[in-house]
Amino acid sequence: MMEYTRLTTLEAVNGLTIKELDYRIDGKGNSIGCLLYHMACVEEVYQIITFEERDPTEEELLTLEVGLSLGGNAHQKIYGRGIEFYKERLNLVRERTLEGFKIKEDSWLDEVSPFGPNHSANNYFRWFHVFEDELNHRGQIRLIRKHMERKEEGSL
Amino acid sequence: MMEYTRLTTLEAVNGLTIKELDYRIDGKGNSIGCLLYHMACVEEVYQIITFEERDPTEEELLTLEVGLSLGGNAHQKIYGRGIEFYKERLNLVRERTLEGFKIKEDSWLDEVSPFGPNHSANNYFRWFHVFEDELNHRGQIRLIRKHMERKEEGSL
């Protein structure tokens, strides 16, 4: 499911230019580039949480925060990059995820631990959550891309 | 995963008025109402495909097509309805899905059959596809809602 999700994410951004990756609807909200960057950051955090069984350190959060939080400032820091930049980040993080999975037993997926202040979850849910977040943003990418194409055609 | 997905979809549309459910960014693309309607139609088609192991009939497609295809005409047919209309449709379809699952053995999930002209898939993948499509559109709903709120606030 994670791999299928990624395939469709990459299809959704195929051929985009730097300018298009930085495009924001009405100059607000997230760019496609920011959403791709976010996906890689989310996956990295869940590697730390599930493989190393700890929360990210302050130092790690400094690097990851801009990609995790999105919204306000992300587009001021994540822009001017070509599609290869985002693809490389996604691929690199995914490689480490697959390596992590390899050394875990299937029973590890069922291990339950706290999830946020009020819930608990097993590792299966946590990785479901990683790709359900990606699918959510893939939908947004498709919508932003369509909006941009309408702008480019002059039909908006 | 299907039930979690649905929970988050319903959270994303909580409290929307008829006018808000019909809102479209720059008067183009899909409304949130159309996306909710689409989700129910997709699920209904996959019930036919996986439980009855057949394609939908011409007659069934007549009813479902507007919700399945989205885009162009959907918003001209699906509008003016309150949130309860969409919720009821989603709930009704889901009830039938859960009933369908109940009478199937787990091995049914692994049964492989053709999927489109060039692929094959098992029933697990088909139902994954149902909720991955919903998650995609949940992401769009969140984006459309945010755009609408910016409009309402006058910050656009």
mmCIF file with all atom_site columns, N, CA, C and O in Angstrom, chain B residues 97-141:
data_model
loop_
_atom_site.group_PDB
_atom_site.id
_atom_site.type_symbol
_atom_site.label_atom_id
_atom_site.label_alt_id
_atom_site.label_comp_id
_atom_site.label_asym_id
_atom_site.label_entity_id
_atom_site.label_seq_id
_atom_site.pdbx_PDB_ins_code
_atom_site.Cartn_x
_atom_site.Cartn_y
_atom_site.Cartn_z
_atom_site.occupancy
_atom_site.B_iso_or_equiv
_atom_site.pdbx_formal_charge
_atom_site.auth_seq_id
_atom_site.auth_comp_id
_atom_site.auth_asym_id
_atom_site.auth_atom_id
_atom_site.pdbx_PDB_model_num
ATOM 1   N N  . THR B 1 97  ? -21.639 -2.614  2.887   1.00 0.00 ? 97  THR B N  1
ATOM 2   C CA . THR B 1 97  ? -20.260 -3.107  2.737   1.00 0.00 ? 97  THR B CA 1
ATOM 3   C C  . THR B 1 97  ? -19.910 -4.029  3.900   1.00 0.00 ? 97  THR B C  1
ATOM 4   O O  . THR B 1 97  ? -19.370 -5.123  3.709   1.00 0.00 ? 97  THR B O  1
ATOM 5   N N  . LEU B 1 98  ? -20.228 -3.580  5.099   1.00 0.00 ? 98  LEU B N  1
ATOM 6   C CA . LEU B 1 98  ? -19.873 -4.383  6.279   1.00 0.00 ? 98  LEU B CA 1
ATOM 7   C C  . LEU B 1 98  ? -20.636 -5.706  6.295   1.00 0.00 ? 98  LEU B C  1
ATOM 8   O O  . LEU B 1 98  ? -20.086 -6.740  6.676   1.00 0.00 ? 98  LEU B O  1
ATOM 9   N N  . GLU B 1 99  ? -21.889 -5.660  5.857   1.00 0.00 ? 99  GLU B N  1
ATOM 10  C CA . GLU B 1 99  ? -22.654 -6.907  5.738   1.00 0.00 ? 99  GLU B CA 1
ATOM 11  C C  . GLU B 1 99  ? -21.997 -7.843  4.726   1.00 0.00 ? 99  GLU B C  1
ATOM 12  O O  . GLU B 1 99  ? -21.916 -9.052  4.942   1.00 0.00 ? 99  GLU B O  1
ATOM 13  N N  . GLY B 1 100 ? -21.548 -7.270  3.619   1.00 0.00 ? 100 GLY B N  1
ATOM 14  C CA . GLY B 1 100 ? -20.881 -8.066  2.583   1.00 0.00 ? 100 GLY B CA 1
ATOM 15  C C  . GLY B 1 100 ? -19.616 -8.723  3.112   1.00 0.00 ? 100 GLY B C  1
ATOM 16  O O  . GLY B 1 100 ? -19.363 -9.909  2.859   1.00 0.00 ? 100 GLY B O  1
ATOM 17  N N  . PHE B 1 101 ? -18.834 -7.954  3.849   1.00 0.00 ? 101 PHE B N  1
ATOM 18  C CA . PHE B 1 101 ? -17.585 -8.499  4.417   1.00 0.00 ? 101 PHE B CA 1
ATOM 19  C C  . PHE B 1 101 ? -17.876 -9.673  5.361   1.00 0.00 ? 101 PHE B C  1
ATOM 20  O O  . PHE B 1 101 ? -17.134 -10.645 5.408   1.00 0.00 ? 101 PHE B O  1
ATOM 21  N N  . LYS B 1 102 ? -18.956 -9.525  6.121   1.00 0.00 ? 102 LYS B N  1
ATOM 22  C CA . LYS B 1 102 ? -19.277 -10.531 7.149   1.00 0.00 ? 102 LYS B CA 1
ATOM 23  C C  . LYS B 1 102 ? -19.432 -11.935 6.584   1.00 0.00 ? 102 LYS B C  1
ATOM 24  O O  . LYS B 1 102 ? -19.060 -12.917 7.226   1.00 0.00 ? 102 LYS B O  1
ATOM 25  N N  . ILE B 1 103 ? -20.020 -12.010 5.395   1.00 0.00 ? 103 ILE B N  1
ATOM 26  C CA . ILE B 1 103 ? -20.297 -13.352 4.848   1.00 0.00 ? 103 ILE B CA 1
ATOM 27  C C  . ILE B 1 103 ? -19.154 -13.881 3.979   1.00 0.00 ? 103 ILE B C  1
ATOM 28  O O  . ILE B 1 103 ? -19.258 -14.972 3.418   1.00 0.00 ? 103 ILE B O  1
ATOM 29  N N  . LYS B 1 104 ? -18.071 -13.113 3.889   1.00 0.00 ? 104 LYS B N  1
ATOM 30  C CA . LYS B 1 104 ? -16.913 -13.581 3.113   1.00 0.00 ? 104 LYS B CA 1
ATOM 31  C C  . LYS B 1 104 ? -15.857 -14.152 4.054   1.00 0.00 ? 104 LYS B C  1
ATOM 32  O O  . LYS B 1 104 ? -15.665 -13.649 5.164   1.00 0.00 ? 104 LYS B O  1
ATOM 33  N N  . GLU B 1 105 ? -15.167 -15.165 3.580   1.00 0.00 ? 105 GLU B N  1
ATOM 34  C CA . GLU B 1 105 ? -14.013 -15.693 4.321   1.00 0.00 ? 105 GLU B CA 1
ATOM 35  C C  . GLU B 1 105 ? -12.809 -14.782 4.060   1.00 0.00 ? 105 GLU B C  1
ATOM 36  O O  . GLU B 1 105 ? -12.751 -14.109 3.033   1.00 0.00 ? 105 GLU B O  1
ATOM 37  N N  . ASP B 1 106 ? -11.836 -14.815 4.972   1.00 0.00 ? 106 ASP B N  1
ATOM 38  C CA . ASP B 1 106 ? -10.637 -13.996 4.765   1.00 0.00 ? 106 ASP B CA 1
ATOM 39  C C  . ASP B 1 106 ? -9.928  -14.335 3.449   1.00 0.00 ? 106 ASP B C  1
ATOM 40  O O  . ASP B 1 106 ? -9.343  -13.458 2.813   1.00 0.00 ? 106 ASP B O  1
ATOM 41  N N  . SER B 1 107 ? -9.993  -15.593 3.055   1.00 0.00 ? 107 SER B N  1
ATOM 42  C CA . SER B 1 107 ? -9.303  -16.013 1.824   1.00 0.00 ? 107 SER B CA 1
ATOM 43  C C  . SER B 1 107 ? -9.853  -15.288 0.585   1.00 0.00 ? 107 SER B C  1
ATOM 44  O O  . SER B 1 107 ? -9.149  -15.127 -0.403  1.00 0.00 ? 107 SER B O  1
ATOM 45  N N  . TRP B 1 108 ? -11.086 -14.826 0.671   1.00 0.00 ? 108 TRP B N  1
ATOM 46  C CA . TRP B 1 108 ? -11.708 -14.053 -0.409  1.00 0.00 ? 108 TRP B CA 1
ATOM 47  C C  . TRP B 1 108 ? -10.898 -12.778 -0.710  1.00 0.00 ? 108 TRP B C  1
ATOM 48  O O  . TRP B 1 108 ? -10.827 -12.343 -1.856  1.00 0.00 ? 108 TRP B O  1
ATOM 49  N N  . LEU B 1 109 ? -10.281 -12.233 0.318   1.00 0.00 ? 109 LEU B N  1
ATOM 50  C CA . LEU B 1 109 ? -9.460  -11.027 0.110   1.00 0.00 ? 109 LEU B CA 1
ATOM 51  C C  . LEU B 1 109 ? -8.311  -11.290 -0.854  1.00 0.00 ? 109 LEU B C  1
ATOM 52  O O  . LEU B 1 109 ? -7.863  -10.383 -1.556  1.00 0.00 ? 109 LEU B O  1
ATOM 53  N N  . ASP B 1 110 ? -7.822  -12.527 -0.887  1.00 0.00 ? 110 ASP B N  1
ATOM 54  C CA . ASP B 1 110 ? -6.673  -12.871 -1.740  1.00 0.00 ? 110 ASP B CA 1
ATOM 55  C C  . ASP B 1 110 ? -7.071  -13.304 -3.144  1.00 0.00 ? 110 ASP B C  1
ATOM 56  O O  . ASP B 1 110 ? -6.201  -13.550 -3.975  1.00 0.00 ? 110 ASP B O  1
ATOM 57  N N  . GLU B 1 111 ? -8.354  -13.414 -3.403  1.00 0.00 ? 111 GLU B N  1
ATOM 58  C CA . GLU B 1 111 ? -8.791  -13.864 -4.742  1.00 0.00 ? 111 GLU B CA 1
ATOM 59  C C  . GLU B 1 111 ? -8.441  -12.813 -5.802  1.00 0.00 ? 111 GLU B C  1
ATOM 60  O O  . GLU B 1 111 ? -8.802  -11.655 -5.678  1.00 0.00 ? 111 GLU B O  1
ATOM 61  N N  . VAL B 1 112 ? -7.771  -13.274 -6.855  1.00 0.00 ? 112 VAL B N  1
ATOM 62  C CA . VAL B 1 112 ? -7.292  -12.368 -7.906  1.00 0.00 ? 112 VAL B CA 1
ATOM 63  C C  . VAL B 1 112 ? -8.198  -12.465 -9.128  1.00 0.00 ? 112 VAL B C  1
ATOM 64  O O  . VAL B 1 112 ? -8.601  -13.549 -9.524  1.00 0.00 ? 112 VAL B O  1
ATOM 65  N N  . SER B 1 113 ? -8.518  -11.319 -9.699  1.00 0.00 ? 113 SER B N  1
ATOM 66  C CA . SER B 1 113 ? -9.267  -11.298 -10.966 1.00 0.00 ? 113 SER B CA 1
ATOM 67  C C  . SER B 1 113 ? -8.845  -10.048 -11.760 1.00 0.00 ? 113 SER B C  1
ATOM 68  O O  . SER B 1 113 ? -8.153  -9.186  -11.231 1.00 0.00 ? 113 SER B O  1
ATOM 69  N N  . PRO B 1 114 ? -9.259  -9.952  -13.042 1.00 0.00 ? 114 PRO B N  1
ATOM 70  C CA . PRO B 1 114 ? -8.810  -8.806  -13.854 1.00 0.00 ? 114 PRO B CA 1
ATOM 71  C C  . PRO B 1 114 ? -9.230  -7.475  -13.234 1.00 0.00 ? 114 PRO B C  1
ATOM 72  O O  . PRO B 1 114 ? -10.309 -7.360  -12.645 1.00 0.00 ? 114 PRO B O  1
ATOM 73  N N  . PHE B 1 115 ? -8.376  -6.495  -13.374 1.00 0.00 ? 115 PHE B N  1
ATOM 74  C CA . PHE B 1 115 ? -8.630  -5.141  -12.845 1.00 0.00 ? 115 PHE B CA 1
ATOM 75  C C  . PHE B 1 115 ? -8.312  -4.171  -13.975 1.00 0.00 ? 115 PHE B C  1
ATOM 76  O O  . PHE B 1 115 ? -7.146  -3.908  -14.266 1.00 0.00 ? 115 PHE B O  1
ATOM 77  N N  . GLY B 1 116 ? -9.349  -3.683  -14.630 1.00 0.00 ? 116 GLY B N  1
ATOM 78  C CA . GLY B 1 116 ? -9.132  -2.881  -15.830 1.00 0.00 ? 116 GLY B CA 1
ATOM 79  C C  . GLY B 1 116 ? -8.583  -3.756  -16.942 1.00 0.00 ? 116 GLY B C  1
ATOM 80  O O  . GLY B 1 116 ? -8.443  -4.965  -16.770 1.00 0.00 ? 116 GLY B O  1
ATOM 81  N N  . PRO B 1 117 ? -8.265  -3.144  -18.081 1.00 0.00 ? 117 PRO B N  1
ATOM 82  C CA . PRO B 1 117 ? -7.862  -3.955  -19.238 1.00 0.00 ? 117 PRO B CA 1
ATOM 83  C C  . PRO B 1 117 ? -6.476  -4.594  -19.107 1.00 0.00 ? 117 PRO B C  1
ATOM 84  O O  . PRO B 1 117 ? -6.229  -5.632  -19.701 1.00 0.00 ? 117 PRO B O  1
ATOM 85  N N  . ASN B 1 118 ? -5.594  -3.984  -18.312 1.00 0.00 ? 118 ASN B N  1
ATOM 86  C CA . ASN B 1 118 ? -4.201  -4.451  -18.328 1.00 0.00 ? 118 ASN B CA 1
ATOM 87  C C  . ASN B 1 118 ? -3.666  -4.981  -16.996 1.00 0.00 ? 118 ASN B C  1
ATOM 88  O O  . ASN B 1 118 ? -2.495  -5.297  -16.885 1.00 0.00 ? 118 ASN B O  1
ATOM 89  N N  . HIS B 1 119 ? -4.511  -5.012  -15.988 1.00 0.00 ? 119 HIS B N  1
ATOM 90  C CA . HIS B 1 119 ? -4.007  -5.411  -14.680 1.00 0.00 ? 119 HIS B CA 1
ATOM 91  C C  . HIS B 1 119 ? -4.891  -6.478  -14.050 1.00 0.00 ? 119 HIS B C  1
ATOM 92  O O  . HIS B 1 119 ? -6.003  -6.734  -14.500 1.00 0.00 ? 119 HIS B O  1
ATOM 93  N N  . SER B 1 120 ? -4.350  -7.071  -13.003 1.00 0.00 ? 120 SER B N  1
ATOM 94  C CA . SER B 1 120 ? -5.195  -7.916  -12.168 1.00 0.00 ? 120 SER B CA 1
ATOM 95  C C  . SER B 1 120 ? -4.990  -7.473  -10.720 1.00 0.00 ? 120 SER B C  1
ATOM 96  O O  . SER B 1 120 ? -3.991  -6.840  -10.381 1.00 0.00 ? 120 SER B O  1
ATOM 97  N N  . ALA B 1 121 ? -5.958  -7.790  -9.879  1.00 0.00 ? 121 ALA B N  1
ATOM 98  C CA . ALA B 1 121 ? -5.881  -7.356  -8.475  1.00 0.00 ? 121 ALA B CA 1
ATOM 99  C C  . ALA B 1 121 ? -6.678  -8.316  -7.619  1.00 0.00 ? 121 ALA B C  1
ATOM 100 O O  . ALA B 1 121 ? -7.601  -8.984  -8.103  1.00 0.00 ? 121 ALA B O  1
ATOM 101 N N  . ASN B 1 122 ? -6.318  -8.390  -6.354  1.00 0.00 ? 122 ASN B N  1
ATOM 102 C CA . ASN B 1 122 ? -7.139  -9.176  -5.436  1.00 0.00 ? 122 ASN B CA 1
ATOM 103 C C  . ASN B 1 122 ? -8.151  -8.257  -4.737  1.00 0.00 ? 122 ASN B C  1
ATOM 104 O O  . ASN B 1 122 ? -8.108  -7.028  -4.913  1.00 0.00 ? 122 ASN B O  1
ATOM 105 N N  . ASN B 1 123 ? -9.061  -8.847  -3.994  1.00 0.00 ? 123 ASN B N  1
ATOM 106 C CA . ASN B 1 123 ? -10.126 -8.047  -3.376  1.00 0.00 ? 123 ASN B CA 1
ATOM 107 C C  . ASN B 1 123 ? -9.605  -7.118  -2.280  1.00 0.00 ? 123 ASN B C  1
ATOM 108 O O  . ASN B 1 123 ? -10.175 -6.059  -2.032  1.00 0.00 ? 123 ASN B O  1
ATOM 109 N N  . TYR B 1 124 ? -8.499  -7.521  -1.667  1.00 0.00 ? 124 TYR B N  1
ATOM 110 C CA . TYR B 1 124 ? -7.887  -6.637  -0.672  1.00 0.00 ? 124 TYR B CA 1
ATOM 111 C C  . TYR B 1 124 ? -7.477  -5.326  -1.343  1.00 0.00 ? 124 TYR B C  1
ATOM 112 O O  . TYR B 1 124 ? -7.764  -4.237  -0.845  1.00 0.00 ? 124 TYR B O  1
ATOM 113 N N  . PHE B 1 125 ? -6.805  -5.452  -2.483  1.00 0.00 ? 125 PHE B N  1
ATOM 114 C CA . PHE B 1 125 ? -6.389  -4.243  -3.202  1.00 0.00 ? 125 PHE B CA 1
ATOM 115 C C  . PHE B 1 125 ? -7.595  -3.406  -3.589  1.00 0.00 ? 125 PHE B C  1
ATOM 116 O O  . PHE B 1 125 ? -7.573  -2.182  -3.470  1.00 0.00 ? 125 PHE B O  1
ATOM 117 N N  . ARG B 1 126 ? -8.659  -4.052  -4.057  1.00 0.00 ? 126 ARG B N  1
ATOM 118 C CA . ARG B 1 126 ? -9.841  -3.286  -4.501  1.00 0.00 ? 126 ARG B CA 1
ATOM 119 C C  . ARG B 1 126 ? -10.404 -2.438  -3.360  1.00 0.00 ? 126 ARG B C  1
ATOM 120 O O  . ARG B 1 126 ? -10.768 -1.288  -3.555  1.00 0.00 ? 126 ARG B O  1
ATOM 121 N N  . TRP B 1 127 ? -10.455 -3.021  -2.174  1.00 0.00 ? 127 TRP B N  1
ATOM 122 C CA . TRP B 1 127 ? -11.014 -2.250  -1.051  1.00 0.00 ? 127 TRP B CA 1
ATOM 123 C C  . TRP B 1 127 ? -10.017 -1.241  -0.498  1.00 0.00 ? 127 TRP B C  1
ATOM 124 O O  . TRP B 1 127 ? -10.407 -0.179  0.002   1.00 0.00 ? 127 TRP B O  1
ATOM 125 N N  . PHE B 1 128 ? -8.733  -1.560  -0.625  1.00 0.00 ? 128 PHE B N  1
ATOM 126 C CA . PHE B 1 128 ? -7.717  -0.529  -0.354  1.00 0.00 ? 128 PHE B CA 1
ATOM 127 C C  . PHE B 1 128 ? -7.949  0.649   -1.295  1.00 0.00 ? 128 PHE B C  1
ATOM 128 O O  . PHE B 1 128 ? -7.921  1.814   -0.889  1.00 0.00 ? 128 PHE B O  1
ATOM 129 N N  . HIS B 1 129 ? -8.199  0.338   -2.558  1.00 0.00 ? 129 HIS B N  1
ATOM 130 C CA . HIS B 1 129 ? -8.408  1.386   -3.564  1.00 0.00 ? 129 HIS B CA 1
ATOM 131 C C  . HIS B 1 129 ? -9.610  2.262   -3.195  1.00 0.00 ? 129 HIS B C  1
ATOM 132 O O  . HIS B 1 129 ? -9.583  3.479   -3.397  1.00 0.00 ? 129 HIS B O  1
ATOM 133 N N  . VAL B 1 130 ? -10.651 1.649   -2.649  1.00 0.00 ? 130 VAL B N  1
ATOM 134 C CA . VAL B 1 130 ? -11.825 2.428   -2.243  1.00 0.00 ? 130 VAL B CA 1
ATOM 135 C C  . VAL B 1 130 ? -11.429 3.456   -1.178  1.00 0.00 ? 130 VAL B C  1
ATOM 136 O O  . VAL B 1 130 ? -11.775 4.632   -1.279  1.00 0.00 ? 130 VAL B O  1
ATOM 137 N N  . PHE B 1 131 ? -10.676 3.028   -0.183  1.00 0.00 ? 131 PHE B N  1
ATOM 138 C CA . PHE B 1 131 ? -10.371 4.016   0.868   1.00 0.00 ? 131 PHE B CA 1
ATOM 139 C C  . PHE B 1 131 ? -9.204  4.927   0.495   1.00 0.00 ? 131 PHE B C  1
ATOM 140 O O  . PHE B 1 131 ? -9.106  6.049   0.990   1.00 0.00 ? 131 PHE B O  1
ATOM 141 N N  . GLU B 1 132 ? -8.320  4.485   -0.405  1.00 0.00 ? 132 GLU B N  1
ATOM 142 C CA . GLU B 1 132 ? -7.246  5.406   -0.807  1.00 0.00 ? 132 GLU B CA 1
ATOM 143 C C  . GLU B 1 132 ? -7.842  6.529   -1.662  1.00 0.00 ? 132 GLU B C  1
ATOM 144 O O  . GLU B 1 132 ? -7.395  7.663   -1.607  1.00 0.00 ? 132 GLU B O  1
ATOM 145 N N  . ASP B 1 133 ? -8.893  6.210   -2.405  1.00 0.00 ? 133 ASP B N  1
ATOM 146 C CA . ASP B 1 133 ? -9.581  7.248   -3.166  1.00 0.00 ? 133 ASP B CA 1
ATOM 147 C C  . ASP B 1 133 ? -10.291 8.215   -2.211  1.00 0.00 ? 133 ASP B C  1
ATOM 148 O O  . ASP B 1 133 ? -10.263 9.429   -2.408  1.00 0.00 ? 133 ASP B O  1
ATOM 149 N N  . GLU B 1 134 ? -10.892 7.665   -1.174  1.00 0.00 ? 134 GLU B N  1
ATOM 150 C CA . GLU B 1 134 ? -11.566 8.524   -0.190  1.00 0.00 ? 134 GLU B CA 1
ATOM 151 C C  . GLU B 1 134 ? -10.570 9.458   0.499   1.00 0.00 ? 134 GLU B C  1
ATOM 152 O O  . GLU B 1 134 ? -10.848 10.648  0.700   1.00 0.00 ? 134 GLU B O  1
ATOM 153 N N  . LEU B 1 135 ? -9.401  8.925   0.851   1.00 0.00 ? 135 LEU B N  1
ATOM 154 C CA . LEU B 1 135 ? -8.383  9.742   1.527   1.00 0.00 ? 135 LEU B CA 1
ATOM 155 C C  . LEU B 1 135 ? -7.895  10.869  0.607   1.00 0.00 ? 135 LEU B C  1
ATOM 156 O O  . LEU B 1 135 ? -7.679  12.001  1.045   1.00 0.00 ? 135 LEU B O  1
ATOM 157 N N  . ASN B 1 136 ? -7.714  10.536  -0.644  1.00 0.00 ? 136 ASN B N  1
ATOM 158 C CA . ASN B 1 136 ? -7.346  11.518  -1.661  1.00 0.00 ? 136 ASN B CA 1
ATOM 159 C C  . ASN B 1 136 ? -8.353  12.686  -1.645  1.00 0.00 ? 136 ASN B C  1
ATOM 160 O O  . ASN B 1 136 ? -7.975  13.860  -1.575  1.00 0.00 ? 136 ASN B O  1
ATOM 161 N N  . HIS B 1 137 ? -9.625  12.323  -1.659  1.00 0.00 ? 137 HIS B N  1
ATOM 162 C CA . HIS B 1 137 ? -10.655 13.360  -1.699  1.00 0.00 ? 137 HIS B CA 1
ATOM 163 C C  . HIS B 1 137 ? -10.842 14.038  -0.340  1.00 0.00 ? 137 HIS B C  1
ATOM 164 O O  . HIS B 1 137 ? -11.235 15.193  -0.283  1.00 0.00 ? 137 HIS B O  1
ATOM 165 N N  . ARG B 1 138 ? -10.566 13.333  0.732   1.00 0.00 ? 138 ARG B N  1
ATOM 166 C CA . ARG B 1 138 ? -10.601 13.986  2.044   1.00 0.00 ? 138 ARG B CA 1
ATOM 167 C C  . ARG B 1 138 ? -9.584  15.122  2.061   1.00 0.00 ? 138 ARG B C  1
ATOM 168 O O  . ARG B 1 138 ? -9.851  16.217  2.578   1.00 0.00 ? 138 ARG B O  1
ATOM 169 N N  . GLY B 1 139 ? -8.421  14.878  1.484   1.00 0.00 ? 139 GLY B N  1
ATOM 170 C CA . GLY B 1 139 ? -7.395  15.926  1.392   1.00 0.00 ? 139 GLY B CA 1
ATOM 171 C C  . GLY B 1 139 ? -7.913  17.115  0.607   1.00 0.00 ? 139 GLY B C  1
ATOM 172 O O  . GLY B 1 139 ? -7.711  18.273  0.994   1.00 0.00 ? 139 GLY B O  1
ATOM 173 N N  . GLN B 1 140 ? -8.627  16.837  -0.478  1.00 0.00 ? 140 GLN B N  1
ATOM 174 C CA . GLN B 1 140 ? -9.176  17.925  -1.288  1.00 0.00 ? 140 GLN B CA 1
ATOM 175 C C  . GLN B 1 140 ? -10.258 18.670  -0.525  1.00 0.00 ? 140 GLN B C  1
ATOM 176 O O  . GLN B 1 140 ? -10.348 19.900  -0.598  1.00 0.00 ? 140 GLN B O  1
ATOM 177 N N  . ILE B 1 141 ? -11.065 17.925  0.208   1.00 0.00 ? 141 ILE B N  1
ATOM 178 C CA . ILE B 1 141 ? -12.112 18.564  1.014   1.00 0.00 ? 141 ILE B CA 1
ATOM 179 C C  . ILE B 1 141 ? -11.487 19.545  2.006   1.00 0.00 ? 141 ILE B C  1
ATOM 180 O O  . ILE B 1 141 ? -11.940 20.680  2.158   1.00 0.00 ? 141 ILE B O  1
#
